[in-house]
PDB file of C-alpha atoms in Angstrom:
ATOM      1  CA  ARG A  13       0.000   0.000   0.000  1.00 77.00           C
ATOM      2  CA  SER A  14       2.748   2.463   0.857  1.00 80.00           C
ATOM      3  CA  VAL A  15       4.505   1.855  -2.466  1.00 86.00           C
ATOM      4  CA  LEU A  16       1.281   2.630  -4.304  1.00 87.00           C
ATOM      5  CA  LEU A  17       0.749   5.765  -2.187  1.00 86.00           C
ATOM      6  CA  ASN A  18       4.306   7.017  -2.693  1.00 86.00           C
ATOM      7  CA  THR A  19       4.008   6.381  -6.429  1.00 89.00           C
ATOM      8  CA  ALA A  20       0.763   8.352  -6.549  1.00 89.00           C
ATOM      9  CA  ILE A  21       2.346  11.230  -4.605  1.00 88.00           C
ATOM     10  CA  PHE A  22       5.380  11.160  -6.896  1.00 88.00           C
ATOM     11  CA  PHE A  23       3.207  11.422 -10.011  1.00 89.00           C
ATOM     12  CA  LEU A  24       1.118  14.145  -8.374  1.00 88.00           C
ATOM     13  CA  THR A  25       4.294  16.097  -7.666  1.00 85.00           C
ATOM     14  CA  VAL A  26       5.653  15.661 -11.183  1.00 83.00           C
ATOM     15  CA  PHE A  27       2.424  16.453 -12.997  1.00 86.00           C
ATOM     16  CA  TRP A  28       1.492  19.321 -10.680  1.00 84.00           C
ATOM     17  CA  ALA A  29       4.678  21.041 -11.768  1.00 80.00           C
ATOM     18  CA  ILE A  30       3.134  21.640 -15.205  1.00 81.00           C
ATOM     19  CA  PRO A  31       0.427  24.129 -14.137  1.00 81.00           C
ATOM     20  CA  VAL A  32       2.771  25.708 -11.579  1.00 75.00           C
ATOM     21  CA  THR A  33       5.390  26.223 -14.290  1.00 74.00           C
ATOM     22  CA  MET A  34       2.782  27.699 -16.613  1.00 76.00           C
ATOM     23  CA  LEU A  35       1.733  30.159 -13.898  1.00 75.00           C
ATOM     24  CA  THR A  36       5.357  31.026 -13.227  1.00 69.00           C
ATOM     25  CA  SER A  37       5.851  31.840 -16.888  1.00 69.00           C
ATOM     26  CA  LEU A  38       3.050  34.432 -16.663  1.00 68.00           C
ATOM     27  CA  MET A  39       4.977  36.589 -14.194  1.00 68.00           C
ATOM     28  CA  SER A  40       6.180  38.990 -16.885  1.00 68.00           C
ATOM     29  CA  LEU A  41       4.143  41.254 -19.132  1.00 68.00           C
ATOM     30  CA  ASP A  42       6.021  40.075 -22.209  1.00 68.00           C
ATOM     31  CA  SER A  43       4.913  36.488 -21.703  1.00 69.00           C
ATOM     32  CA  LEU A  44       1.397  37.675 -20.910  1.00 68.00           C
ATOM     33  CA  ALA A  45       1.311  39.653 -24.159  1.00 68.00           C
ATOM     34  CA  SER A  46       2.377  36.601 -26.148  1.00 70.00           C
ATOM     35  CA  ILE A  47      -0.777  34.686 -25.153  1.00 70.00           C
ATOM     36  CA  PRO A  48      -3.380  35.368 -27.879  1.00 70.00           C
ATOM     37  CA  GLY A  49      -6.429  35.809 -25.633  1.00 71.00           C
ATOM     38  CA  LEU A  50      -4.662  37.868 -22.960  1.00 68.00           C
ATOM     39  CA  SER A  51      -2.755  40.403 -25.028  1.00 69.00           C
ATOM     40  CA  PHE A  52      -5.308  43.088 -24.136  1.00 73.00           C
ATOM     41  CA  LEU A  53      -4.199  42.821 -20.491  1.00 71.00           C
ATOM     42  CA  ALA A  54      -0.619  43.627 -21.418  1.00 69.00           C
ATOM     43  CA  ASP A  55      -1.809  46.614 -23.461  1.00 71.00           C
ATOM     44  CA  ALA A  56      -3.907  47.876 -20.554  1.00 75.00           C
ATOM     45  CA  ALA A  57      -1.054  47.263 -18.115  1.00 71.00           C
ATOM     46  CA  GLN A  58       1.253  49.494 -20.124  1.00 75.00           C
ATOM     47  CA  LYS A  59      -1.163  52.365 -19.475  1.00 80.00           C
ATOM     48  CA  SER A  60      -1.627  51.710 -15.756  1.00 77.00           C
ATOM     49  CA  THR A  61       1.155  51.125 -13.241  1.00 78.00           C
ATOM     50  CA  LEU A  62      -1.401  49.819 -10.738  1.00 82.00           C
ATOM     51  CA  LEU A  63      -2.550  47.108 -13.153  1.00 79.00           C
ATOM     52  CA  THR A  64       1.063  46.317 -14.029  1.00 77.00           C
ATOM     53  CA  SER A  65       2.002  45.783 -10.401  1.00 78.00           C
ATOM     54  CA  PHE A  66      -1.115  43.678  -9.814  1.00 80.00           C
ATOM     55  CA  LEU A  67      -0.545  41.468 -12.876  1.00 76.00           C
ATOM     56  CA  THR A  68       3.160  40.922 -12.269  1.00 75.00           C
ATOM     57  CA  GLY A  69       3.400  41.116  -8.489  1.00 76.00           C
ATOM     58  CA  TYR A  70       0.164  39.882  -6.978  1.00 82.00           C
ATOM     59  CA  LEU A  71      -1.767  37.742  -9.440  1.00 80.00           C
ATOM     60  CA  PRO A  72       0.785  34.938 -10.070  1.00 79.00           C
ATOM     61  CA  PRO A  73       1.441  34.253  -6.353  1.00 81.00           C
ATOM     62  CA  ILE A  74      -2.307  34.344  -5.633  1.00 87.00           C
ATOM     63  CA  LEU A  75      -2.961  31.831  -8.406  1.00 84.00           C
ATOM     64  CA  ILE A  76      -0.147  29.582  -7.171  1.00 81.00           C
ATOM     65  CA  ILE A  77      -1.533  29.749  -3.611  1.00 86.00           C
ATOM     66  CA  VAL A  78      -5.013  28.811  -4.835  1.00 88.00           C
ATOM     67  CA  LEU A  79      -3.559  25.974  -6.882  1.00 85.00           C
ATOM     68  CA  LEU A  80      -1.515  24.727  -3.917  1.00 85.00           C
ATOM     69  CA  ALA A  81      -4.571  24.865  -1.629  1.00 90.00           C
ATOM     70  CA  ILE A  82      -6.093  22.004  -3.626  1.00 91.00           C
ATOM     71  CA  VAL A  83      -3.107  19.698  -3.050  1.00 91.00           C
ATOM     72  CA  PRO A  84      -3.773  18.721   0.610  1.00 93.00           C
ATOM     73  CA  ILE A  85      -7.293  17.657  -0.348  1.00 93.00           C
ATOM     74  CA  ILE A  86      -5.931  15.380  -3.068  1.00 92.00           C
ATOM     75  CA  ILE A  87      -3.208  14.020  -0.777  1.00 91.00           C
ATOM     76  CA  ARG A  88      -5.804  13.368   1.956  1.00 92.00           C
ATOM     77  CA  LEU A  89      -7.872  11.320  -0.500  1.00 90.00           C
ATOM     78  CA  PHE A  90      -4.780   9.348  -1.493  1.00 89.00           C
ATOM     79  CA  VAL A  91      -3.848   8.709   2.143  1.00 89.00           C
ATOM     80  CA  MET A  92      -7.372   7.732   3.194  1.00 88.00           C
ATOM     81  CA  PHE A  93      -7.904   5.277   0.360  1.00 87.00           C
ATOM     82  CA  LEU A  94      -4.385   3.951  -0.228  1.00 84.00           C
ATOM     83  CA  GLN A  95      -2.630   4.007   3.135  1.00 82.00           C
ATOM     84  CA  GLY A  96      -5.506   2.799   5.297  1.00 79.00           C
ATOM     85  CA  LEU A  97      -4.622   4.578   8.550  1.00 80.00           C
ATOM     86  CA  PRO A  98      -7.238   4.069  11.280  1.00 82.00           C
ATOM     87  CA  ALA A  99      -7.040   7.359  13.200  1.00 87.00           C
ATOM     88  CA  LYS A 100      -7.693  10.892  11.961  1.00 89.00           C
ATOM     89  CA  GLY A 101      -4.522  12.129  13.684  1.00 90.00           C
ATOM     90  CA  GLN A 102      -2.407   9.596  11.806  1.00 89.00           C
ATOM     91  CA  ILE A 103      -4.043  10.611   8.541  1.00 90.00           C
ATOM     92  CA  ASP A 104      -3.385  14.299   9.271  1.00 91.00           C
ATOM     93  CA  LEU A 105       0.260  13.617  10.137  1.00 91.00           C
ATOM     94  CA  SER A 106       0.762  11.576   6.973  1.00 90.00           C
ATOM     95  CA  VAL A 107      -0.901  14.261   4.841  1.00 91.00           C
ATOM     96  CA  MET A 108       1.272  17.006   6.315  1.00 92.00           C
ATOM     97  CA  ASN A 109       4.483  15.001   5.859  1.00 91.00           C
ATOM     98  CA  LYS A 110       3.674  14.341   2.224  1.00 91.00           C
ATOM     99  CA  TYR A 111       2.475  17.906   1.651  1.00 91.00           C
ATOM    100  CA  PHE A 112       5.703  19.292   3.106  1.00 91.00           C
ATOM    101  CA  ALA A 113       7.791  17.227   0.680  1.00 88.00           C
ATOM    102  CA  PHE A 114       5.462  18.227  -2.158  1.00 88.00           C
ATOM    103  CA  LYS A 115       5.837  21.932  -1.386  1.00 85.00           C
ATOM    104  CA  ILE A 116       9.610  21.729  -1.142  1.00 85.00           C
ATOM    105  CA  VAL A 117       9.804  20.208  -4.607  1.00 82.00           C
ATOM    106  CA  ASN A 118       7.086  22.235  -6.310  1.00 79.00           C
ATOM    107  CA  VAL A 119       7.391  25.631  -4.721  1.00 73.00           C
ATOM    108  CA  PHE A 120      11.101  25.830  -4.156  1.00 75.00           C
ATOM    109  CA  PHE A 121      12.519  23.980  -7.117  1.00 76.00           C
ATOM    110  CA  VAL A 122       9.839  24.440  -9.750  1.00 72.00           C
ATOM    111  CA  VAL A 123       8.848  28.057  -9.118  1.00 67.00           C
ATOM    112  CA  ILE A 124      12.330  29.400  -8.475  1.00 71.00           C
ATOM    113  CA  ILE A 125      14.209  27.365 -11.052  1.00 72.00           C
ATOM    114  CA  ALA A 126      11.504  27.574 -13.740  1.00 67.00           C
ATOM    115  CA  GLY A 127      11.252  31.336 -13.278  1.00 65.00           C
ATOM    116  CA  SER A 128      15.005  31.692 -13.684  1.00 70.00           C
ATOM    117  CA  ILE A 129      15.061  29.405 -16.706  1.00 70.00           C
ATOM    118  CA  PHE A 130      12.247  31.315 -18.436  1.00 66.00           C
ATOM    119  CA  ASP A 131      14.033  34.618 -17.839  1.00 68.00           C
ATOM    120  CA  ALA A 132      17.302  33.201 -19.150  1.00 70.00           C
ATOM    121  CA  LEU A 133      15.610  31.703 -22.212  1.00 70.00           C
ATOM    122  CA  ALA A 134      13.954  35.019 -22.998  1.00 67.00           C
ATOM    123  CA  GLN A 135      17.323  36.771 -22.847  1.00 68.00           C
ATOM    124  CA  ILE A 136      18.946  34.075 -24.990  1.00 67.00           C
ATOM    125  CA  LEU A 137      16.201  34.315 -27.619  1.00 69.00           C
ATOM    126  CA  GLU A 138      16.535  38.101 -27.718  1.00 71.00           C
ATOM    127  CA  ASN A 139      20.304  38.002 -28.142  1.00 68.00           C
ATOM    128  CA  PRO A 140      21.576  34.610 -29.370  1.00 69.00           C
ATOM    129  CA  ASN A 141      25.226  35.682 -29.286  1.00 68.00           C
ATOM    130  CA  PHE A 142      27.415  32.837 -27.996  1.00 65.00           C
ATOM    131  CA  THR A 143      29.447  34.967 -25.564  1.00 67.00           C
ATOM    132  CA  ASP A 144      26.288  36.509 -24.083  1.00 63.00           C
ATOM    133  CA  ILE A 145      24.806  33.033 -23.592  1.00 62.00           C
ATOM    134  CA  VAL A 146      27.950  31.849 -21.810  1.00 64.00           C
ATOM    135  CA  ASN A 147      27.978  34.951 -19.584  1.00 62.00           C
ATOM    136  CA  LEU A 148      24.280  34.526 -18.784  1.00 58.00           C
ATOM    137  CA  LEU A 149      24.628  30.869 -17.863  1.00 58.00           C
ATOM    138  CA  ALA A 150      27.784  31.421 -15.843  1.00 57.00           C
TER     139      ALA A 150
END
């Protein structure tokens, strides 16, 4: 049972990185403008500094928080049906242990590293000079 549970949590962690990475990529107005249905937001943000700060500073973390609020519910369902713990306290402890590991991987590694990679890729695509790429990656 624990192997099945750990496998399910592993796949949840890996596949949950996809929407988190997509949200991380929306943290700049340039990437927001490149999305066909949302280009009007980037145009409006260029006219308003308040909208710019909301779209780049507040909206992505709020969306990531909302997305991460769903995870303990999913983990609780996995633990209840796959691990078979008898007491609510044991279930809660197991959920929190798994959620902690999930957040370390997804929030720390995915958000921070994916954000840095997207910024670096944008700079590389703007200026594909070999020496600039080496300096950027160093």
